[in-house]
Short mmCIF file of C-alpha atoms in Angstrom, two decimals:
data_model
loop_
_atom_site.label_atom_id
_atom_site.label_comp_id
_atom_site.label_asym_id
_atom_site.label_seq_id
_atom_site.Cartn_x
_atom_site.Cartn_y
_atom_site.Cartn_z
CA UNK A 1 57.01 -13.43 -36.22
CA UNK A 2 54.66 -14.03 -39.26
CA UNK A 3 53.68 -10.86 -39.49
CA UNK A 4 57.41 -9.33 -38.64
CA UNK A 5 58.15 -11.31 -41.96
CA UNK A 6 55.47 -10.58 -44.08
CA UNK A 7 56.09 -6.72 -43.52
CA UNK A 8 60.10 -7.39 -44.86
CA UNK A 9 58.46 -9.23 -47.65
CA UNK A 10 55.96 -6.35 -48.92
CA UNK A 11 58.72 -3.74 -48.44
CA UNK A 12 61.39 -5.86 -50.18
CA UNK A 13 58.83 -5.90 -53.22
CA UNK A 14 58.10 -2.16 -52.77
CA UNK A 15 61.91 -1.36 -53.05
CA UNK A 16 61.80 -4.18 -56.06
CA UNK A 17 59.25 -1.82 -57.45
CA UNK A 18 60.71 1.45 -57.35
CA UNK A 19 63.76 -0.05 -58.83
CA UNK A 20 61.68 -1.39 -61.94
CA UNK A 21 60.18 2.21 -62.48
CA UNK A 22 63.56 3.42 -62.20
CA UNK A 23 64.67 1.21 -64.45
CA UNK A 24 62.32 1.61 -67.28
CA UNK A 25 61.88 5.27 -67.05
CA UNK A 26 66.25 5.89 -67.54
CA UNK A 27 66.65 3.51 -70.70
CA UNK A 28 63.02 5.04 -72.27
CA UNK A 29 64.04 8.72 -71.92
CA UNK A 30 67.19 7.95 -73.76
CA UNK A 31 67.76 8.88 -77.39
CA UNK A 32 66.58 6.94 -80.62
CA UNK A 33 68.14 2.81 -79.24
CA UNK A 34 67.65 1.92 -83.26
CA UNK A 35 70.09 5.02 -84.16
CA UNK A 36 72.63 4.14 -81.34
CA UNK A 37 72.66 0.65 -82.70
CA UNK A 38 72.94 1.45 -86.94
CA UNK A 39 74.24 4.88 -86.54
CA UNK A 40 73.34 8.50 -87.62
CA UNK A 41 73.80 7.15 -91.21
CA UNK A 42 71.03 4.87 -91.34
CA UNK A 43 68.18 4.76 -93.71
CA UNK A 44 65.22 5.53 -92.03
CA UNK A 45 63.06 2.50 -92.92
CA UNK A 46 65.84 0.55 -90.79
CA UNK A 47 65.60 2.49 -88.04
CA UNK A 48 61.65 2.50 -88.21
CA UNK A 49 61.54 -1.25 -88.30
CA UNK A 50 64.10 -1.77 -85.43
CA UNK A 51 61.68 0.29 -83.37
CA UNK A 52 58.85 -1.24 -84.19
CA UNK A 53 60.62 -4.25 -83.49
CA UNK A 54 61.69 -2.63 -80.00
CA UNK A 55 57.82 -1.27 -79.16
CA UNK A 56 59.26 2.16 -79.51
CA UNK A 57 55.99 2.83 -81.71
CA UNK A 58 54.19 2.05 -78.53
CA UNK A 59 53.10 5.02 -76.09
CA UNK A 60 55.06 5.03 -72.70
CA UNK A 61 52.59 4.04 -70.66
CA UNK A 62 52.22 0.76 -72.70
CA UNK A 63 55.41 -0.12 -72.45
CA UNK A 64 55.87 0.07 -69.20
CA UNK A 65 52.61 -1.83 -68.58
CA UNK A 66 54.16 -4.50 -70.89
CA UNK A 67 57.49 -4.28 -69.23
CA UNK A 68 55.30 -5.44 -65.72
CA UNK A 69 53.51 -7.97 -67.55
CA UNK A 70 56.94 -9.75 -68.94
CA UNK A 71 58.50 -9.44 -65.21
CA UNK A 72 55.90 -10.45 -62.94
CA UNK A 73 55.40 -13.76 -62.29
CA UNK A 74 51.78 -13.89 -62.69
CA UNK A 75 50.77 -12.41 -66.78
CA UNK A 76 48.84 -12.84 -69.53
CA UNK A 77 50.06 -14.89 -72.33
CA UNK A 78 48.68 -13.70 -75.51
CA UNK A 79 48.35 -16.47 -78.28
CA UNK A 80 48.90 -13.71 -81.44
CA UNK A 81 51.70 -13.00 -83.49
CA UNK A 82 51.92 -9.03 -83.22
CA UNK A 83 54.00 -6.72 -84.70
CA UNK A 84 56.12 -5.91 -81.74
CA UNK A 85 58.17 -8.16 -79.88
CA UNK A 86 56.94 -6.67 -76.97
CA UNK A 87 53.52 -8.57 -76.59
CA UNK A 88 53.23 -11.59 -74.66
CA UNK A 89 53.55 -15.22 -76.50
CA UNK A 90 54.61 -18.80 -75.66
CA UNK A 91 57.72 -18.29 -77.68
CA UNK A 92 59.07 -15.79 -75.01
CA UNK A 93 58.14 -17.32 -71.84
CA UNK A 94 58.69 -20.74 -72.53
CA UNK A 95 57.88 -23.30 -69.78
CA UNK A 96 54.62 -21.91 -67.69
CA UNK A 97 51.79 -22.95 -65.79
CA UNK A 98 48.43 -21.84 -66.49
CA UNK A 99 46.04 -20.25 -64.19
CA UNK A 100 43.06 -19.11 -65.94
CA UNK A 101 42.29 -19.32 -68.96
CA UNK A 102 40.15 -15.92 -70.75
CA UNK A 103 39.70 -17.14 -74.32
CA UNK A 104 40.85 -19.06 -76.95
CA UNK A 105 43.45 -16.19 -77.45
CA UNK A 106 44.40 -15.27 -73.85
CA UNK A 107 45.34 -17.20 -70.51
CA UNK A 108 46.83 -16.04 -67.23
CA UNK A 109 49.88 -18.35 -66.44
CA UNK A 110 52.33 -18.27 -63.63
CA UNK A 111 55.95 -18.06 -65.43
CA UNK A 112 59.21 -16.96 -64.63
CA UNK A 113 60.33 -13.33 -65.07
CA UNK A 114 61.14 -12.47 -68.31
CA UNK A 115 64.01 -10.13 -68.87
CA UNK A 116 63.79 -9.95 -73.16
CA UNK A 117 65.89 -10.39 -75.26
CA UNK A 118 69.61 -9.14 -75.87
CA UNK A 119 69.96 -6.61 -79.24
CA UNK A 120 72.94 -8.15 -80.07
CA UNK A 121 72.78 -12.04 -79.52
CA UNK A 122 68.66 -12.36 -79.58
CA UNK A 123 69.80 -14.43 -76.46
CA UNK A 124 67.77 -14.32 -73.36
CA UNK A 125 68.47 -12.32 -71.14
CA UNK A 126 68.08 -14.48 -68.33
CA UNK A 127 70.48 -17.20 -69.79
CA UNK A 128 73.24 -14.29 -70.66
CA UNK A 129 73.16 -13.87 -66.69
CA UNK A 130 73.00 -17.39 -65.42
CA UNK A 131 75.81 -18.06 -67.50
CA UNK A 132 77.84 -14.55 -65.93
CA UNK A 133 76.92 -15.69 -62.61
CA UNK A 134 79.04 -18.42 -61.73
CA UNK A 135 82.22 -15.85 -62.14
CA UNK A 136 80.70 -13.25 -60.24
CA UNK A 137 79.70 -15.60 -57.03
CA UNK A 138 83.09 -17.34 -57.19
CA UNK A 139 84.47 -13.83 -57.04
CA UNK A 140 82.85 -12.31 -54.18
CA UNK A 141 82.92 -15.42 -52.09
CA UNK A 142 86.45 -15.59 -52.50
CA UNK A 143 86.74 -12.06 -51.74
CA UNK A 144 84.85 -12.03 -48.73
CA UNK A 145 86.57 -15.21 -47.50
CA UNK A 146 89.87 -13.27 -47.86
CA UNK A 147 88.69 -10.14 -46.23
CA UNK A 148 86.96 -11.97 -43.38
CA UNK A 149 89.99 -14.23 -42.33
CA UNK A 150 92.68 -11.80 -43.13
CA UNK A 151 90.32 -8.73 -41.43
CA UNK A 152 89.16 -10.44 -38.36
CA UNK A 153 92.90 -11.67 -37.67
CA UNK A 154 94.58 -8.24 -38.26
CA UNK A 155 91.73 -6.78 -35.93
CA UNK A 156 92.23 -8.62 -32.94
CA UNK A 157 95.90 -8.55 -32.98
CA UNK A 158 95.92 -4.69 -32.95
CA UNK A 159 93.31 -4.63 -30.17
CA UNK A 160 95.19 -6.70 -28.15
CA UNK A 161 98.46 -4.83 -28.71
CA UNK A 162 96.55 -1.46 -28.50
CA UNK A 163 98.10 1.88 -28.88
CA UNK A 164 101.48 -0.01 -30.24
CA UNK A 165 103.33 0.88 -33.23
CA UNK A 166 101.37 -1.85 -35.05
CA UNK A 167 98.33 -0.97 -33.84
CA UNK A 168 98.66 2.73 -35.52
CA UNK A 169 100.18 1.45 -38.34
CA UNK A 170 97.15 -1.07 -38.98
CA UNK A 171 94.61 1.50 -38.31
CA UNK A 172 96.25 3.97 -41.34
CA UNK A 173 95.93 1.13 -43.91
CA UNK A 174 92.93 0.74 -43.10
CA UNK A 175 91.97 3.81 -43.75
CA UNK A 176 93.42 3.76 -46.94
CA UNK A 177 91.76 0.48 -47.78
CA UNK A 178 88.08 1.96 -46.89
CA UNK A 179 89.24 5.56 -48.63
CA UNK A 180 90.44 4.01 -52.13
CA UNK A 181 87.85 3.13 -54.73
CA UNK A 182 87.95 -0.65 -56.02
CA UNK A 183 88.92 0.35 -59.79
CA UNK A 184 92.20 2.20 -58.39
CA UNK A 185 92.92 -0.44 -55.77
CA UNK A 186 92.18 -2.64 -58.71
CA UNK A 187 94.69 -1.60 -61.43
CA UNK A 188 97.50 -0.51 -58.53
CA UNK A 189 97.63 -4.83 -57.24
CA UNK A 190 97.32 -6.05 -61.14
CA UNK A 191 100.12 -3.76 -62.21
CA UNK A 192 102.41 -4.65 -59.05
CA UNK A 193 101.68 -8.64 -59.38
CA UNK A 194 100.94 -9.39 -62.69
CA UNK A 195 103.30 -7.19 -64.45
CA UNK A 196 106.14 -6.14 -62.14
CA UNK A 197 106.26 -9.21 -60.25
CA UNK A 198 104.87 -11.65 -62.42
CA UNK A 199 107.61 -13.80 -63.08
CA UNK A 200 108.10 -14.40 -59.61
CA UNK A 201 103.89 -14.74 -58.87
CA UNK A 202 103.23 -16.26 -62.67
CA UNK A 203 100.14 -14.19 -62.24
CA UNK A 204 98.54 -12.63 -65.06
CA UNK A 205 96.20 -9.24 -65.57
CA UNK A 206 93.66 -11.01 -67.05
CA UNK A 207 91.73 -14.51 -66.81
CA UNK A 208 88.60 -16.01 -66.33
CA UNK A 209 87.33 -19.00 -63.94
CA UNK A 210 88.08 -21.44 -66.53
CA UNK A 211 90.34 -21.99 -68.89
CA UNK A 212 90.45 -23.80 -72.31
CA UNK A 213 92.50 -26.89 -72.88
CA UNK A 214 92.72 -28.16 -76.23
CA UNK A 215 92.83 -31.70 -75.22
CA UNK A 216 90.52 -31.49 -71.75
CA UNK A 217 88.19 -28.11 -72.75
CA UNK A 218 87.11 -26.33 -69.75
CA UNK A 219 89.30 -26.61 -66.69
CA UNK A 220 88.77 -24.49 -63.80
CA UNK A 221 91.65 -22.42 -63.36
CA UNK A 222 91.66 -20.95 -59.25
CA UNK A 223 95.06 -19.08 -59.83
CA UNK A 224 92.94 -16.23 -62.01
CA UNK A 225 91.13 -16.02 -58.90
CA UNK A 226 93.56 -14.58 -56.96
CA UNK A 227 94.59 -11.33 -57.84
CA UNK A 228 90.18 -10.09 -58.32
CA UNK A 229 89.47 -11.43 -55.45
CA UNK A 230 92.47 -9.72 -53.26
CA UNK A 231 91.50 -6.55 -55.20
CA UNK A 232 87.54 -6.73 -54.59
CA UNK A 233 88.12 -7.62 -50.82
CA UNK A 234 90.37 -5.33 -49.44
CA UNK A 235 87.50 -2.46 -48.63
CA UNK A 236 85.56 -5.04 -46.63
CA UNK A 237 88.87 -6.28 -44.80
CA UNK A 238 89.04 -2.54 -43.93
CA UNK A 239 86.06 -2.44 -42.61
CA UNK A 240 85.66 -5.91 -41.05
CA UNK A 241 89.28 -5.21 -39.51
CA UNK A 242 88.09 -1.76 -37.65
CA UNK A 243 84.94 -3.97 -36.25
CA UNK A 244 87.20 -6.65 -35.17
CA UNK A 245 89.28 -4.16 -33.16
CA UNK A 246 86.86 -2.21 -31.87
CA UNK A 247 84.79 -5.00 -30.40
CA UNK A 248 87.28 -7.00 -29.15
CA UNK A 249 88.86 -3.35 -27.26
CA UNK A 250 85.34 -3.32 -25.73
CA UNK A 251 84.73 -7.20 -24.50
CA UNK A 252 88.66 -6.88 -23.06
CA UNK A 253 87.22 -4.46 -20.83
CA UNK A 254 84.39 -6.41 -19.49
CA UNK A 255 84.36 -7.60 -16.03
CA UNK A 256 83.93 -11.15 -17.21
CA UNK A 257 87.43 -11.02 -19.40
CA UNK A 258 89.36 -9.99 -15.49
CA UNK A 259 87.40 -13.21 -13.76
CA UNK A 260 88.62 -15.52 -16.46
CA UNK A 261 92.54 -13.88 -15.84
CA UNK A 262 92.16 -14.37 -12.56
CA UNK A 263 91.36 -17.79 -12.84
CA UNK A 264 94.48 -18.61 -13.56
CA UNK A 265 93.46 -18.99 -17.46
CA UNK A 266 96.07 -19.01 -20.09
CA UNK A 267 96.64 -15.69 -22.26
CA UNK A 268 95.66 -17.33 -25.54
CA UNK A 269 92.86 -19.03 -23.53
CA UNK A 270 91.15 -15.88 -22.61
CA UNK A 271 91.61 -14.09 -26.28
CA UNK A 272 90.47 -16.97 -28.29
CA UNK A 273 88.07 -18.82 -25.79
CA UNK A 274 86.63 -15.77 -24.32
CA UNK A 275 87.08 -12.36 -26.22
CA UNK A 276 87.20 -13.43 -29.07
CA UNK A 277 83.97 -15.35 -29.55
CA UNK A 278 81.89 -13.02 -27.72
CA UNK A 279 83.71 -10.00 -30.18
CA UNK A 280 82.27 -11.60 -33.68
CA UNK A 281 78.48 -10.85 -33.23
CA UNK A 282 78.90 -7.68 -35.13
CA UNK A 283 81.49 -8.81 -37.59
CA UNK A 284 79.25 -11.65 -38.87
CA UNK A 285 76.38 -8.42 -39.34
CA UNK A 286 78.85 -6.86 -41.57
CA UNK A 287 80.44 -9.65 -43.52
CA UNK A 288 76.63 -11.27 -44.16
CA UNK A 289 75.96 -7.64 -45.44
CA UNK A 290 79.20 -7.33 -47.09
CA UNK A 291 78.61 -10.10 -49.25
CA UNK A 292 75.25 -8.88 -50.96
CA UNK A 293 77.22 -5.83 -51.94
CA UNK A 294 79.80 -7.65 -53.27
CA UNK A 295 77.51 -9.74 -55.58
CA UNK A 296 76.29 -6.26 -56.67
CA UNK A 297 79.25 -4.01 -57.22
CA UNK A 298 82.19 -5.89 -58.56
CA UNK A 299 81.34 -4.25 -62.12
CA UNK A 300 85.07 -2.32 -62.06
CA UNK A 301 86.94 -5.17 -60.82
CA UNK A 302 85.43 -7.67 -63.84
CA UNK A 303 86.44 -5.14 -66.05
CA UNK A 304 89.98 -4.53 -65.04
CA UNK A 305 90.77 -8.10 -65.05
CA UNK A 306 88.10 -9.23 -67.86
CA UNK A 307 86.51 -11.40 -65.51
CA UNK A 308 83.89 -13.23 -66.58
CA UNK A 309 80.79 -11.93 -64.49
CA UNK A 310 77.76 -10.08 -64.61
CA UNK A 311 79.66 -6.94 -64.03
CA UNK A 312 82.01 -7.32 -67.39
CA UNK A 313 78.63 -8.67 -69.14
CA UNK A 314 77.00 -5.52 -68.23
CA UNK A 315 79.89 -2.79 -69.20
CA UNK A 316 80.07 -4.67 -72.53
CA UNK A 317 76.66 -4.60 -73.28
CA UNK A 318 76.88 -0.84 -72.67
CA UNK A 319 78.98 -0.07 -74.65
CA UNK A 320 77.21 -1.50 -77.45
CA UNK A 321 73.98 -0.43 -76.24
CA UNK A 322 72.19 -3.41 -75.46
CA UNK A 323 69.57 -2.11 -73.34
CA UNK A 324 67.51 -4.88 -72.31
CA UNK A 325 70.85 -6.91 -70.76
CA UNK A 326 72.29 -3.88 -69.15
CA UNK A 327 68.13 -3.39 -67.74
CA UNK A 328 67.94 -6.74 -66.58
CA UNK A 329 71.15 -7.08 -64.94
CA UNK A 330 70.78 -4.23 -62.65
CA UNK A 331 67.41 -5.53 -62.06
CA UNK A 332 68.73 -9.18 -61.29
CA UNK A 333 71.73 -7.31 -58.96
CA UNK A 334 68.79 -5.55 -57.34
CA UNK A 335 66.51 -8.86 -56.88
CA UNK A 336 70.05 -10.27 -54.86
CA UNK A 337 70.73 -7.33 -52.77
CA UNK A 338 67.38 -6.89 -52.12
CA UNK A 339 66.33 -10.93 -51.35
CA UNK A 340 69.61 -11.27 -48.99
CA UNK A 341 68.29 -8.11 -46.45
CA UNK A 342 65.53 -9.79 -46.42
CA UNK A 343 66.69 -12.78 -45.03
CA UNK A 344 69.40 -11.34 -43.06
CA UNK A 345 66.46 -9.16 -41.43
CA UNK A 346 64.42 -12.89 -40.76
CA UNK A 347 67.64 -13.91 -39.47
CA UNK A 348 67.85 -10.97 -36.87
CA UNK A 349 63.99 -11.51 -35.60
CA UNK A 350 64.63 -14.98 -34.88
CA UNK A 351 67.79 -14.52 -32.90
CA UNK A 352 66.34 -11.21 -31.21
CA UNK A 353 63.08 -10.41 -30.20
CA UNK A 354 63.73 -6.95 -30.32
CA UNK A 355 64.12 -6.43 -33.85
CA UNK A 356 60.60 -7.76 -34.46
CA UNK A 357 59.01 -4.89 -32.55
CA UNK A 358 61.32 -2.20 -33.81
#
């Protein structure tokens, strides 16, 4: 079992890896940042400084060496004031521990990973995420609470009443839910509720976690949750609602489902007491691996309803080129999606054997 876990842990850094090459290599092949930012007019002493500033000056293979040293865990902290932002100093990391030290201008410290600084702000961006990440967890848990309760119920009631009018007409929507992209499903239920409907829902396009009162400041606000969540969820209900059905047709025709019937065991007995327990195993699989994707791709739906996430935090800072937020928050999506396989794969060797030899 050690070893099964060790093996997800080196390839879950390997993936991590490749990601962080990726990464560096699309937003360093990219035209003049320092142009983008003061545009084509600038004076060219501005636009030399800014790079400077940036470690453009710097030869790629520096930069990217740099670009490791500020993410891994495990760097040299360098004591000097350079010219470019890019070298290592206390300022940047903050809080660390030290490990060795080399000189009286060099140590190697154990820190946390260090995703720069936004163009924009000078924020960090680690804090410009932490804050976006409340909105973005509230959003796909809600999402995946709505898709798994709503999926699994619509699932088993069109197994059970197979080949029935209901059961054909469930299967066509969803089809259409797992065919139609989030964005479209997205704008279609916020132009239905929130404008055509809204003075009977009170719903509105747009809204964030909280809301500010003037007399209590921040107040959590659930009702802005609604309308995101219903739009970022209905692919997985699709999904988890096919599972549902399928599973459930295939423990109904187990020989275990017929002894319990003819046992004299109530209807609702056997579907809820029997079936349906046994029919979940591969619903949970999906919904656990559901909800890493939703943490990672609800970029569209934050921007449709100007939710407050890491999604909306990352178009934005897109569109105004800030590089080093939009880099670190596909990074940080990646870190997520990449840390929750991992445990979902521990998960699976510790329920079955099997997995830890395939």
């Amino acid at each position: 079992m050690l070893n099964f876990i060790v093996k997800r842990i080196i390839h879950g850094f390997t993936v991590l890896f490749g990601v962080v090459i990726i990464i560096f290599l699309l937003f360093n092949v990219m035209p003049d940042p320092a142009r983008m930012m003061l545009g084509q007019r600038a004076d060219l002493s501005s636009v030399d400084a800014i790079n400077r500033d940036l470690g453009r000056d710097l030869s790629v293979s520096k930069r990217f060496l740099l670009y490791l040293n500020d993410l891994s865990p495990v760097s040299i902290n360098n004591y000097r004031n350079e010219a470019s932002s890019l070298f290592i100093n206390e300022l940047k990391y903050g809080k660390y521990i030290t490990l060795i030290t080399l000189n009286s201008e060099k140590k190697i410290v154990l820190k946390s990973p260090y995703l720069r600084r936004s163009y924009q702000s000078k924020k960090k961006v680690s804090e410009i995420l932490m804050e976006a990440l409340p909105g973005t967890a509230a959003l796909a848990f809600s999402a995946m609470l709505f898709a798994t309760i709503i999926g699994i119920f619509l699932g088993v009631i069109a197994a059970v009443k197979k080949n029935t009018l209901y059961d054909r007409f469930a299967l066509i929507l969803s089809g259409l839910g797992t065919a139609a992209p989030s964005f479209f499903v997205a704008v279609i239920i916020a132009w239905i509720f929130a404008i055509v409907l809204h003075r009977f829902t009170g719903l509105n396009w747009t809204g964030s976690l909280y809301r500010i009162d003037p007399f209590e400041g921040e107040v959590l606000d659930l009702k802005n949750l609604i309308l995101p969540s219903i739009a970022l969820g209905i692919r997985p209900l699709s999904i988890i609602m096919q599972l549902s059905r399928s599973s459930m047709l295939d423990v109904l025709s187990q020989d275990y489902i017929r002894t319990a019937t003819a046992k004299g065991l109530s209807y609702y007995a056997v579907i809820i007491g029997h079936a349906l327990k046994n029919a979940l195993n591969p619903v949970l699989t999906a919904v656990s691996g559901w909800l890493a994707s939703l943490l990672a791709g609800a970029f569209f739906v934050e921007t449709i309803f100007s939710w407050h996430g890491i999604g909306k935090v990352t178009v934005d800072a897109l569109g105004t080129y800030d590089f080093p937020v939009v880099m670190g928050a596909v990074l940080f999506v990646a870190m997520i999606f990449v840390t929750v396989n991992i445990l979902l794969d521990i998960a699976y060797g510790i329920l079955d054997p099997r997995v830890r030899i395939s």
